[in-house]
Coordinates of C-alpha atoms and ligand atoms in Angstrom, one line a residue:
M647 CA -20.0 -67.9 22.3
A648 CA -22.5 -66.5 19.8
D649 CA -25.4 -64.4 21.1
K650 CA -28.6 -66.3 20.4
T651 CA -31.0 -63.9 22.1
V652 CA -33.7 -62.3 19.9
Q653 CA -34.4 -58.6 19.5
F654 CA -38.2 -58.9 19.6
T655 CA -40.8 -60.2 22.1
R656 CA -43.6 -62.7 21.8
T657 CA -46.2 -59.9 22.1
Q658 CA -44.5 -58.0 19.2
I659 CA -44.7 -61.1 17.0
E660 CA -48.3 -61.8 18.0
E661 CA -49.2 -58.3 16.8
I662 CA -47.3 -58.7 13.5
A663 CA -48.9 -62.1 12.9
K664 CA -52.4 -60.6 13.2
K665 CA -51.6 -58.8 9.9
H666 CA -49.1 -61.1 8.4
P667 CA -49.8 -64.7 9.2
T668 CA -47.0 -67.1 10.0
P669 CA -44.8 -68.5 8.7
F670 CA -42.6 -65.6 7.6
H671 CA -39.0 -64.7 7.5
L672 CA -38.2 -61.6 9.5
Y673 CA -35.1 -59.5 8.8
D674 CA -33.7 -57.1 11.4
E675 CA -33.0 -53.9 9.4
K676 CA -31.0 -52.1 12.2
R677 CA -28.6 -55.0 12.7
I678 CA -28.1 -55.6 9.0
K679 CA -27.1 -51.9 8.6
L680 CA -24.9 -52.0 11.7
N681 CA -23.2 -55.1 10.5
A682 CA -22.7 -53.7 7.0
R683 CA -21.0 -50.6 8.5
K684 CA -18.8 -52.7 10.7
F685 CA -17.8 -54.8 7.6
T686 CA -17.1 -51.7 5.5
E687 CA -15.1 -50.1 8.3
A688 CA -12.9 -53.1 9.0
F689 CA -12.2 -53.9 5.3
G690 CA -11.5 -50.2 4.7
V691 CA -7.9 -50.9 5.5
L692 CA -7.7 -52.3 2.0
D693 CA -7.2 -50.1 -1.0
S694 CA -10.6 -49.0 -2.4
F695 CA -12.2 -52.1 -1.0
K696 CA -15.5 -53.2 -2.5
E697 CA -18.1 -55.8 -1.3
Y698 CA -20.5 -57.2 -3.9
F699 CA -23.3 -58.8 -1.9
A700 CA -24.1 -62.3 -3.1
V701 CA -27.6 -61.8 -4.4
K702 CA -28.4 -65.5 -4.2
A703 CA -28.2 -65.3 -0.4
L704 CA -31.1 -62.9 0.0
P705 CA -32.6 -61.9 -3.4
N706 CA -35.0 -59.2 -2.2
P707 CA -34.9 -55.7 -3.7
Y708 CA -35.5 -53.9 -0.4
I709 CA -32.5 -55.6 1.1
L710 CA -30.4 -55.0 -2.0
K711 CA -31.3 -51.3 -1.9
L712 CA -30.5 -51.1 1.8
L713 CA -27.1 -52.6 1.2
A714 CA -26.5 -50.5 -1.9
K715 CA -27.0 -47.4 0.3
E716 CA -24.1 -48.8 2.4
G717 CA -21.9 -48.9 -0.7
F718 CA -22.3 -52.6 -1.5
G719 CA -22.6 -53.8 -5.1
G720 CA -24.2 -57.1 -6.1
D721 CA -22.8 -60.4 -7.1
C722 CA -25.1 -62.1 -9.7
S723 CA -25.1 -65.4 -11.5
S724 CA -28.3 -65.6 -13.4
M725 CA -30.6 -63.4 -15.6
P726 CA -33.2 -62.8 -12.8
E727 CA -30.4 -61.8 -10.4
L728 CA -29.0 -59.3 -12.9
I729 CA -32.4 -57.8 -13.5
L730 CA -33.1 -57.7 -9.7
S731 CA -29.9 -55.8 -9.1
E732 CA -30.6 -53.4 -11.9
R733 CA -34.1 -52.8 -10.5
S734 CA -32.8 -52.3 -7.0
G735 CA -30.5 -49.5 -8.2
I736 CA -27.3 -51.5 -8.5
R737 CA -25.8 -50.8 -11.9
G738 CA -22.7 -50.8 -14.1
E739 CA -19.5 -52.0 -12.4
D740 CA -21.3 -52.3 -9.1
I741 CA -22.5 -55.6 -10.5
M742 CA -20.1 -58.5 -10.6
F743 CA -21.4 -61.3 -12.8
T744 CA -19.8 -64.5 -11.4
S745 CA -21.5 -67.3 -13.3
N746 CA -20.6 -70.7 -14.6
D747 CA -22.0 -72.8 -17.5
T748 CA -23.3 -69.5 -18.6
P749 CA -26.0 -69.1 -21.3
A750 CA -25.2 -66.5 -24.1
K751 CA -28.2 -64.3 -23.3
E752 CA -26.9 -63.8 -19.7
F753 CA -23.6 -62.6 -21.1
V754 CA -25.5 -60.2 -23.3
K755 CA -27.5 -58.9 -20.4
A756 CA -24.4 -58.5 -18.2
R757 CA -22.8 -56.5 -21.0
E758 CA -25.8 -54.3 -21.5
L759 CA -25.8 -53.5 -17.8
G760 CA -22.0 -52.7 -17.9
A761 CA -21.5 -55.3 -15.3
I762 CA -18.0 -56.8 -14.6
I763 CA -18.0 -60.2 -16.2
N764 CA -16.1 -62.8 -14.3
L765 CA -15.3 -65.7 -16.7
D766 CA -15.4 -69.3 -15.4
D767 CA -13.6 -71.1 -18.2
I768 CA -11.1 -70.4 -21.0
T769 CA -13.6 -71.6 -23.6
H770 CA -15.9 -68.7 -22.5
I771 CA -13.5 -66.2 -24.1
P772 CA -14.5 -67.1 -27.7
Y773 CA -18.1 -67.8 -26.6
L774 CA -18.4 -64.3 -25.0
E775 CA -16.7 -62.8 -28.1
Q776 CA -19.2 -64.5 -30.4
H777 CA -22.4 -63.7 -28.5
A778 CA -21.8 -60.5 -26.6
G779 CA -18.4 -59.1 -27.7
I780 CA -15.3 -58.6 -25.5
P781 CA -15.7 -55.8 -23.0
E782 CA -13.0 -53.4 -21.8
V783 CA -12.8 -54.8 -18.3
I784 CA -12.9 -58.5 -17.5
C785 CA -12.2 -60.9 -14.6
M786 CA -11.3 -64.5 -14.5
R787 CA -12.0 -67.1 -11.8
F788 CA -9.0 -69.1 -10.7
N789 CA -9.3 -72.7 -9.4
P790 CA -6.1 -73.5 -7.5
G791 CA -6.5 -77.3 -7.8
S792 CA -4.4 -79.2 -5.3
W793 CA -2.2 -76.2 -4.7
Q794 CA -0.9 -75.8 -1.2
F795 CA 0.0 -72.9 1.0
S796 CA 2.2 -73.4 4.1
N797 CA 1.2 -77.1 3.9
V798 CA -2.4 -76.2 4.4
I799 CA -4.7 -77.5 1.6
I800 CA -7.6 -75.2 1.0
G801 CA -10.6 -77.4 0.5
K802 CA -10.6 -79.8 -2.5
P803 CA -10.7 -77.3 -5.4
E804 CA -9.7 -79.9 -8.0
E805 CA -13.1 -81.6 -7.4
A806 CA -14.9 -78.3 -8.1
K807 CA -16.5 -77.5 -11.4
Y808 CA -15.5 -73.8 -11.2
G809 CA -12.7 -71.8 -12.6
F810 CA -9.5 -71.8 -14.7
T811 CA -6.5 -73.9 -14.0
R812 CA -3.3 -71.9 -13.4
Q813 CA -2.0 -72.4 -17.0
Q814 CA -5.3 -71.5 -18.5
L815 CA -5.4 -68.3 -16.5
F816 CA -2.0 -67.1 -17.9
E817 CA -3.2 -68.0 -21.4
G818 CA -6.5 -66.2 -20.7
Y819 CA -4.7 -62.9 -19.8
R820 CA -2.5 -63.1 -22.9
V821 CA -5.4 -63.8 -25.3
L822 CA -7.6 -61.1 -23.7
S823 CA -4.9 -58.6 -23.9
Q824 CA -4.6 -59.3 -27.6
K825 CA -8.3 -58.9 -28.0
G826 CA -8.1 -55.3 -26.6
V827 CA -9.1 -55.8 -22.9
K828 CA -7.7 -52.9 -20.9
R829 CA -8.6 -53.7 -17.3
F830 CA -8.3 -57.0 -15.6
G831 CA -9.5 -58.7 -12.5
L832 CA -8.7 -62.0 -10.8
H833 CA -11.2 -64.0 -8.8
T834 CA -11.4 -67.1 -6.7
M835 CA -13.8 -68.7 -4.2
V836 CA -12.5 -71.7 -2.4
L837 CA -14.1 -71.3 1.0
S838 CA -17.7 -71.8 2.3
N839 CA -19.2 -71.0 5.7
E840 CA -15.6 -70.9 7.0
L841 CA -15.0 -69.6 10.5
D842 CA -11.2 -69.9 10.5
E843 CA -9.9 -66.5 9.8
S844 CA -6.4 -67.8 8.7
H845 CA -7.9 -69.5 5.7
F846 CA -9.0 -66.2 4.2
I847 CA -5.6 -64.7 4.8
K848 CA -3.9 -67.6 3.1
T849 CA -6.2 -67.4 0.2
A850 CA -5.4 -63.7 -0.1
R851 CA -1.7 -64.5 -0.1
M852 CA -2.1 -67.1 -2.8
M853 CA -4.0 -64.6 -4.9
F854 CA -1.6 -61.7 -4.4
E855 CA 1.4 -63.9 -5.3
L856 CA -0.5 -64.8 -8.4
V857 CA -1.0 -61.1 -9.3
V858 CA 2.7 -60.6 -9.1
E859 CA 3.4 -63.7 -11.3
I860 CA 0.8 -62.8 -13.8
H861 CA 2.5 -59.4 -14.2
K862 CA 5.9 -61.0 -14.5
E863 CA 4.8 -63.6 -17.1
T864 CA 2.3 -61.7 -19.2
G865 CA 2.9 -58.0 -18.5
V866 CA -0.7 -57.7 -17.4
R867 CA -1.4 -55.5 -14.4
I868 CA -4.4 -56.7 -12.3
E869 CA -6.7 -53.9 -11.3
F870 CA -8.7 -55.8 -8.8
V871 CA -8.7 -59.1 -6.9
N872 CA -12.0 -60.7 -5.8
L873 CA -11.5 -63.1 -2.9
G874 CA -15.1 -64.5 -3.2
G875 CA -17.5 -65.0 -0.3
G876 CA -17.6 -67.8 2.2
I877 CA -17.1 -66.1 5.5
G878 CA -19.0 -68.3 8.0
I879 CA -21.4 -67.5 10.8
P880 CA -21.8 -69.2 14.2
Y881 CA -25.0 -71.2 13.6
R882 CA -24.3 -73.0 17.0
P883 CA -24.3 -71.0 20.2
D884 CA -20.9 -72.5 21.1
Q885 CA -19.2 -71.1 18.0
N886 CA -17.7 -67.7 17.6
A887 CA -18.1 -65.1 14.9
V888 CA -15.0 -64.2 12.9
S889 CA -13.4 -60.9 13.5
Y890 CA -13.6 -58.7 10.4
A891 CA -10.7 -56.7 11.6
S892 CA -8.4 -59.8 12.0
I893 CA -9.2 -60.9 8.4
A894 CA -8.9 -57.4 6.9
N895 CA -5.6 -56.7 8.8
G896 CA -4.2 -60.1 7.9
V897 CA -5.1 -59.6 4.2
R898 CA -3.5 -56.1 4.3
R899 CA -0.2 -57.5 5.7
E900 CA -0.1 -60.1 2.9
Y901 CA -0.9 -57.4 0.4
D902 CA 2.0 -55.2 1.5
E903 CA 4.4 -58.1 1.4
T904 CA 3.5 -59.2 -2.1
I905 CA 1.8 -56.6 -4.2
G906 CA 3.2 -53.7 -2.3
K907 CA 6.8 -55.0 -2.5
A908 CA 6.5 -55.7 -6.2
G909 CA 5.4 -52.1 -6.8
L910 CA 2.0 -53.2 -8.2
A911 CA -0.2 -51.3 -5.8
P912 CA -2.9 -50.1 -5.8
V913 CA -4.9 -53.2 -6.5
R914 CA -8.5 -53.0 -5.4
V915 CA -9.5 -55.9 -3.1
C916 CA -13.1 -57.2 -3.3
L917 CA -15.3 -59.7 -1.5
E918 CA -18.6 -61.2 -2.5
C919 CA -20.0 -62.4 0.8
G920 CA -23.6 -63.2 1.4
R921 CA -24.0 -65.3 4.5
V922 CA -22.1 -63.1 6.9
I923 CA -23.8 -60.0 5.7
T924 CA -27.4 -60.9 6.4
G925 CA -27.5 -64.5 7.7
P926 CA -27.5 -63.9 11.5
Y927 CA -30.2 -61.1 11.2
G928 CA -33.0 -63.2 9.8
Y929 CA -35.4 -65.5 11.6
L930 CA -38.1 -67.9 10.4
I931 CA -41.1 -67.1 12.6
T932 CA -43.5 -70.0 12.8
E933 CA -46.4 -71.1 15.0
V934 CA -46.8 -74.5 16.7
V935 CA -49.8 -76.3 15.2
H936 CA -49.6 -79.7 16.8
I937 CA -47.7 -81.6 19.5
K938 CA -47.4 -85.3 18.9
D939 CA -46.3 -87.9 21.3
T940 CA -45.5 -91.4 19.8
Y941 CA -42.1 -93.1 19.9
K942 CA -40.7 -89.5 20.1
K943 CA -42.1 -86.1 20.9
F944 CA -42.8 -84.1 17.8
V945 CA -43.5 -80.4 17.6
G946 CA -45.4 -79.7 14.3
L947 CA -45.0 -76.2 12.8
D948 CA -46.8 -74.2 10.1
A949 CA -43.4 -73.9 8.4
T950 CA -41.8 -76.7 6.4
M951 CA -38.4 -77.4 4.8
A952 CA -39.8 -75.6 1.8
N953 CA -39.3 -72.4 3.9
L954 CA -35.8 -73.3 5.1
M955 CA -34.0 -76.2 3.5
R956 CA -30.6 -76.2 5.2
P957 CA -31.5 -78.5 8.1
A958 CA -33.0 -81.2 5.9
M959 CA -30.4 -80.8 3.1
Y960 CA -27.2 -80.5 5.0
G961 CA -28.2 -81.6 8.5
A962 CA -27.4 -78.0 9.4
Y963 CA -28.0 -76.7 12.9
H964 CA -30.3 -73.7 13.3
H965 CA -30.9 -72.4 16.8
I966 CA -34.5 -72.3 18.0
T967 CA -36.0 -69.8 20.5
V968 CA -39.4 -70.5 21.9
L969 CA -40.7 -66.9 22.2
G970 CA -41.6 -65.9 25.7
K971 CA -40.0 -69.0 27.2
D972 CA -36.3 -68.1 26.8
D973 CA -35.8 -68.2 30.6
K974 CA -37.5 -71.5 31.1
P975 CA -35.5 -74.7 31.7
R976 CA -34.9 -76.9 28.7
T977 CA -36.7 -80.0 30.2
E978 CA -38.0 -81.5 27.0
T979 CA -36.5 -83.3 24.0
Y980 CA -38.3 -82.7 20.7
D981 CA -38.1 -83.3 16.9
V982 CA -39.2 -80.0 15.4
T983 CA -41.0 -80.8 12.2
G984 CA -42.9 -79.4 9.2
S985 CA -45.8 -80.9 7.3
L986 CA -44.0 -81.9 4.1
C987 CA -44.4 -85.6 3.2
E988 CA -40.7 -86.3 3.7
N989 CA -39.3 -87.7 6.9
N990 CA -36.3 -85.3 6.7
D991 CA -38.7 -82.3 7.0
K992 CA -37.2 -81.6 10.5
F993 CA -35.8 -78.3 11.7
A994 CA -34.2 -80.0 14.7
I995 CA -33.8 -83.6 15.9
D996 CA -33.6 -84.4 19.6
R997 CA -33.4 -80.7 20.5
E998 CA -33.7 -79.8 24.2
L999 CA -36.2 -77.0 24.6
P1000 CA -38.6 -75.7 27.2
K1001 CA -42.0 -77.3 27.3
I1002 CA -43.9 -76.3 24.1
E1003 CA -47.6 -75.8 23.7
V1004 CA -49.8 -75.4 20.6
G1005 CA -50.0 -71.7 19.7
D1006 CA -46.4 -71.0 20.8
Y1007 CA -44.3 -69.0 18.4
L1008 CA -40.8 -70.3 17.5
A1009 CA -38.0 -68.2 16.0
I1010 CA -35.6 -70.3 13.9
H1011 CA -32.4 -68.4 13.8
D1012 CA -29.9 -67.4 11.1
T1013 CA -32.2 -67.6 8.1
G1014 CA -31.2 -64.2 6.7
A1015 CA -29.0 -65.8 4.0
H1016 CA -29.7 -69.0 1.9
G1017 CA -33.0 -69.3 3.8
H1018 CA -36.1 -68.1 1.9
A1019 CA -34.1 -68.0 -1.3
M1020 CA -33.6 -71.8 -1.3
G1021 CA -37.4 -72.3 -0.9
F1022 CA -39.3 -74.6 -3.2
N1023 CA -42.8 -75.7 -4.1
Y1024 CA -42.5 -79.5 -3.8
N1025 CA -45.6 -81.1 -2.2
G1026 CA -47.6 -78.0 -3.1
K1027 CA -45.9 -76.0 -0.3
L1028 CA -46.0 -72.3 -0.8
R1029 CA -43.2 -69.8 -0.2
S1030 CA -43.6 -67.6 2.8
A1031 CA -43.7 -63.8 3.1
E1032 CA -40.6 -61.8 4.0
L1033 CA -40.8 -59.0 6.5
L1034 CA -38.4 -56.3 7.5
L1035 CA -38.3 -55.3 11.1
R1036 CA -37.8 -51.6 10.9
E1037 CA -35.8 -49.5 13.4
D1038 CA -39.0 -48.2 15.0
G1039 CA -40.2 -51.8 15.8
S1040 CA -42.8 -52.0 13.0
A1041 CA -42.7 -54.7 10.4
A1042 CA -42.8 -53.9 6.6
L1043 CA -43.9 -56.5 4.1
I1044 CA -41.1 -56.8 1.6
R1045 CA -42.4 -59.9 -0.2
R1046 CA -45.9 -61.3 0.2
A1047 CA -46.6 -64.9 0.8
E1048 CA -47.3 -67.1 -2.3
T1049 CA -51.0 -68.0 -2.9
V1050 CA -52.5 -71.1 -4.5
E1051 CA -53.0 -68.9 -7.6
D1052 CA -49.3 -68.2 -7.7
Y1053 CA -48.7 -71.9 -7.6
F1054 CA -51.0 -72.5 -10.5
A1055 CA -49.9 -69.4 -12.5
T1056 CA -47.9 -71.5 -15.0
L1057 CA -50.8 -73.8 -15.7
D1058 CA -53.6 -73.2 -18.2
F1059 CA -56.6 -75.2 -17.0
S1060 CA -58.7 -74.0 -19.9
G1061 CA -56.7 -76.4 -22.1
L1062 CA -58.1 -79.4 -20.2
A1063 CA -61.5 -79.1 -21.9
R1064 CA -59.8 -79.6 -25.4
F1065 CA -57.4 -82.4 -24.2
Ligands
PLP225 C1 -22.6 -68.5 -3.1 C2 -21.5 -67.6 -3.6 C3 -21.1 -66.5 -2.8 C4 -21.6 -66.2 -1.5 O1 -21.2 -67.1 -0.5 P1 -21.5 -66.9 1.0 O2 -21.2 -68.2 1.6 O3 -23.0 -66.6 1.2 O4 -20.6 -65.8 1.5 C5 -20.1 -65.7 -3.4 N1 -19.6 -65.9 -4.6 C6 -20.0 -67.0 -5.4 C7 -19.3 -67.1 -6.7 C8 -20.9 -67.8 -4.9 O5 -21.3 -68.9 -5.6

């Protein structure tokens, strides 16, 4: 069972909302830090382990700096993410550039920063050489296709647009060696929001066996293996969080049996998790504006799917706490909606909740990753603020809310007169 209690009170939120109007995303600094430390400690059983936080999950410089202080790097896949990492103090090989369909200028920027470039395709080798030159260290993304391990098929990678085939990978290491590359990495990402620990261990086994084969066939020694992100979180109260230690110890066992036995140690093991690092420690805080009773009962919020797209986009469950009413019986059934002119703008459908009144504050859980970041402006909806709940209980504004002026910033109304 996942703990879905909140670490703040209604009174506390009312105080914060006086200064920073709802809706806003609120991130719990203390719990993000504690979680980062737990993560680092568990995966410390692996040789010189490194986590590159997936910047796309929560692209805020205050969060990136906080995580950098815990020893995390940044995993980037676009120009703004590269610049954001740089400006947050994440530099050089602490940046992993895992991109696909990559524009030349992003390769150039990644090289300028000294980031580790993770190539997505064999044709990117000449493309990189032409536009940015070949660096001394390079990584390649492997797509295992319909490959099976212990009769377990991991996802449907052959449908995915990412990565090199097995043959292309071997070819890639040969070609890059000839071009003078000295240090090599191997990457894959085949899991997403996965709560089954064994899948990570099997993926690691597949990758470690590949490291041994690559050495045998091409003579290339892999310096680091990046197992991607994809560790899931228990969005539903009846789900359980993964055990970092079980995954880490399982990966360590596979490492010893493959890389260790082949005499290829040490190989640095890396992850680029986003969701599991910050996801559970963020909340969308929103106020109830209307209660509507027609064919169903609707709770109308001041937040919309523009602030949190996952429920509308994937039908994803996000737990909801009605602040100050956590101990009340769940006697009502509501659709919890936003004001966007799309009928799928619903945070919950037929959710059993305590009786809600206008003016109540709701905390929508698990918005700390792929939450604010997936926001958009459709229907003239503005992105919300982001606040950091400090360890002393105060709230720091780490991104202000968008204004109507921001929304119009790319328009030049003065041109209308001449049109
Ligand atoms: C999105 C992404 C991640 C992070 O995924 P999480 O599910 O947030 O852990 C890591 N690596 C790559 C290449 C990604 O695209």
